[in-house]
CSV table of C-alpha atoms in Angstrom, one decimal:
chain,number,residue,atom,x,y,z
A,1,MET,CA,-14.6,-25.0,-13.6
A,2,LEU,CA,-11.2,-23.2,-13.6
A,3,PRO,CA,-10.7,-19.8,-15.0
A,4,THR,CA,-8.7,-19.4,-18.2
A,5,PHE,CA,-5.7,-17.9,-16.4
A,6,ALA,CA,-5.3,-21.0,-14.3
A,7,TYR,CA,-3.7,-22.7,-17.3
A,8,ILE,CA,-0.9,-20.1,-17.8
A,9,GLY,CA,2.4,-21.4,-16.8
A,10,THR,CA,6.0,-20.1,-16.5
A,11,ASN,CA,6.8,-20.6,-20.2
A,12,GLU,CA,3.8,-18.6,-21.3
A,13,LEU,CA,4.6,-15.8,-18.9
A,14,LEU,CA,8.2,-15.7,-20.2
A,15,ILE,CA,7.0,-15.5,-23.8
A,16,VAL,CA,4.6,-12.7,-23.0
A,17,GLY,CA,7.3,-10.8,-21.1
A,18,ALA,CA,9.7,-11.2,-24.1
A,19,ILE,CA,7.0,-9.9,-26.4
A,20,VAL,CA,6.4,-6.9,-24.2
A,21,LEU,CA,10.1,-6.2,-24.0
A,22,VAL,CA,10.4,-6.3,-27.8
A,23,LEU,CA,7.4,-4.1,-28.3
A,24,PHE,CA,8.2,-1.4,-25.8
A,25,GLY,CA,12.0,-1.6,-25.3
A,26,GLY,CA,13.9,-1.7,-22.1
A,27,SER,CA,13.9,2.0,-21.5
A,28,LYS,CA,10.2,2.4,-21.7
A,29,LEU,CA,9.3,-0.4,-19.3
A,30,PRO,CA,10.1,1.5,-16.1
A,31,GLN,CA,7.9,4.3,-17.2
A,32,LEU,CA,5.1,1.9,-18.0
A,33,ALA,CA,5.4,0.2,-14.6
A,34,LYS,CA,5.4,3.6,-12.9
A,35,GLY,CA,2.3,4.7,-14.7
A,36,LEU,CA,0.6,1.4,-13.9
A,37,GLY,CA,1.4,1.8,-10.2
A,38,GLU,CA,0.1,5.3,-10.1
A,39,GLY,CA,-3.1,4.2,-11.8
A,40,ILE,CA,-3.6,1.4,-9.3
A,41,ARG,CA,-2.9,3.8,-6.4
A,42,GLU,CA,-5.5,6.3,-7.7
A,43,PHE,CA,-8.0,3.6,-8.2
A,44,LYS,CA,-7.6,2.4,-4.6
A,45,LYS,CA,-7.9,6.0,-3.4
A,46,SER,CA,-11.2,6.5,-5.3
A,47,VAL,CA,-12.5,3.2,-4.0
A,48,GLY,CA,-11.6,4.2,-0.4
A,49,GLY,CA,-9.0,1.5,0.3
A,50,ASP,CA,-6.0,3.9,0.5
A,51,SER,CA,-3.2,1.8,1.9
A,52,ASP,CA,-0.4,4.4,1.8
A,53,GLY,CA,-0.8,5.0,5.5
A,54,ASP,CA,-2.2,8.5,5.1
A,55,ASN,CA,-5.2,7.8,7.3
A,56,THR,CA,-3.4,6.4,10.3
A,57,PRO,CA,-4.7,7.6,13.6
A,58,PRO,CA,-2.6,10.1,15.5
A,59,PRO,CA,-0.4,8.8,18.3
A,60,ALA,CA,-2.1,8.5,21.6
A,61,THR,CA,-1.3,11.1,24.2
A,62,THR,CA,-0.4,10.0,27.7
A,63,VAL,CA,-2.1,11.6,30.6
A,64,HIS,CA,0.0,11.7,33.8
A,65,PRO,CA,-2.2,12.2,36.9
A,66,THR,CA,-0.9,14.7,39.3
A,67,THR,CA,-1.0,14.2,43.0
A,68,THR,CA,-1.5,16.9,45.5
A,69,GLU,CA,-0.1,16.7,49.0
A,70,THR,CA,-2.6,17.3,51.7
A,71,ALA,CA,-1.7,18.8,55.0
A,72,PRO,CA,-2.1,16.5,58.0
A,73,SER,CA,-5.2,17.2,59.8
A,74,ALA,CA,-4.8,18.7,63.3
A,75,LYS,CA,-6.5,16.8,66.0
């Protein structure tokens, strides 16, 4: 059994987009998209799936071994 959204096609999405454009206007849409993006970002942070790259591990440090010269043994 398919979910209801499986039957939504391109024409339906265009109609819904046109209705949203008429209701909110062209100048309000960027503000709505920004608010939606911030809301999704906050939700991901609260769930623990922060994908902004804030929790990347620090870069690995390279350790260069030092060699000491030994004096030749006297025989």
